[in-house]
Amino acid sequence: MYLSRRGLLYGSAGVAAVSLSGCGIGGEDDKQLTGFTGISMPTDTSERWVIEGKALEANLKELGYDVVHSNAKDVVEDQISQIQSMVDEGVEFLIVAAIDNKSLGQVLAAAKDKGVTVISYDRLILETPDVDYYASFDNYQVGVLQATHIIDRLGIRDNEGPFNLEIFSGDLGDNNSQYFFMGGLDTFESLLYSGKVVIPSGQTEQDPTSTAGWSGDVAKERMDTLIKEYYSDDRELHAVLSPYDGISRGIVAALVENDYEPGTAGFPVVTGQDAEAASVKAIKDGTGQTETVFKDTRQLAHTVTGMVQAIVEGGEPEVNDLGTYDNGFKFVPSLLLDPVDVTAENYVEVIVESEYLTEEQIDAGEA
Ligand code: GAL
């Protein structure tokens, strides 16, 4: 496990950008780099990866760099072979968002043999020395924001409780899942300890709460089972900690099927992440989850483009964290951006005014 404790992450937040002397990869190479880059995205079932793949491609092309771009659509073997063909085509840079964080060691070793600079995009690639940089958001803080929303919305600190909570976590093959999970659980820690918050299912570990493939359908099924097993005797369910909007919508669908009515006081507080249009619509209309965490992925794509450009131009990419993300071989130099909590109160300012989504897209529930 590559668990990083709260202290470390809090310690890293807000650290000024530092440069990495001696870590520049391409800059020290004699050969003039052209910026030829391979982009490997993991899935097309969640809208962000499709949008970001396109944004990265457009940004890099605007700089005059050649790009090969693929989306492995949740098939690990396809991602490996797509990356291998990028290496065979002679890319100098790889930007990879892994489906399964432990499956890319061999193909990245082949890339390293050819001097390719590897940037782990949003999801840290584990158990290989052949990752040069990591760019993402403060993933632990995402979990903190979600849990804090539940605590504030239910007024848990000012009420006696106990409050019944269930937890969902992300795909086990994605390194981010444990950070979201830990951020959430650590935030609830003292409340769980004092008994003010209770998890009736007893499912408090990452494994039983995980959601294969980040799938809404998988989440829906688990929520349905939890309701039937633990909430059939009039026990109230007050909140569901959900790590991602697609999962949240699955949870809400199961709740609705089990006669919980969105918008009423008896409907559990459900969190989320990614500011997907359908979820922001539910937040706006009061028809499901009440929170999501916005990560400005345009900024992430821009930052990673800047990393490639810096190296092509003989410099070093900017990073702001050297001691949090241990991939099993090393602490990977990282650039972490800030996630933002979104509710009905601030979605206009955060999502619409920043032009991430228009009101029309939100109303249509589609980006
Ligand atoms: C994670 C990512 C989340 C969400 C999830 C499902 O790796 O950090 O923002 O997109 O994948 O796609």
mmCIF file of C-alpha atoms in Angstrom, residues 3 31 36 74 101 110 160 162 168 171 189 194 223 241 247 281 284 286 303 318 322 336 340 365-366:
data_model
loop_
_atom_site.group_PDB
_atom_site.id
_atom_site.type_symbol
_atom_site.label_atom_id
_atom_site.label_comp_id
_atom_site.label_asym_id
_atom_site.label_seq_id
_atom_site.Cartn_x
_atom_site.Cartn_y
_atom_site.Cartn_z
ATOM 1 C CA LEU A 3 -0.779 5.260 2.040
ATOM 2 C CA LYS A 31 19.139 15.107 -29.438
ATOM 3 C CA PHE A 36 6.172 14.145 -30.283
ATOM 4 C CA ASP A 74 -11.426 0.127 -19.841
ATOM 5 C CA ASN A 101 -2.074 1.346 -11.934
ATOM 6 C CA ALA A 110 10.378 -0.400 -22.994
ATOM 7 C CA GLU A 160 -26.880 14.491 19.025
ATOM 8 C CA PRO A 162 -26.409 9.111 15.860
ATOM 9 C CA PHE A 168 -18.561 3.944 -1.347
ATOM 10 C CA ASP A 171 -12.000 1.222 -8.379
ATOM 11 C CA GLU A 189 -12.719 9.534 12.408
ATOM 12 C CA SER A 194 -17.533 8.769 19.589
ATOM 13 C CA MET A 223 -26.686 0.395 -2.597
ATOM 14 C CA LEU A 241 -20.149 9.219 1.012
ATOM 15 C CA ILE A 247 -21.247 6.326 -8.722
ATOM 16 C CA LYS A 281 -28.187 19.359 -12.790
ATOM 17 C CA LYS A 284 -29.148 22.611 -9.082
ATOM 18 C CA GLY A 286 -32.438 19.315 -5.810
ATOM 19 C CA THR A 303 -0.281 22.133 -16.763
ATOM 20 C CA GLU A 318 7.238 22.955 -12.499
ATOM 21 C CA LEU A 322 8.187 15.947 -3.831
ATOM 22 C CA LEU A 336 -0.991 19.019 -7.495
ATOM 23 C CA VAL A 340 -13.206 22.895 -5.150
ATOM 24 C CA GLY A 365 -27.573 17.052 -18.119
ATOM 25 C CA GLU A 366 -24.977 16.646 -20.858
#
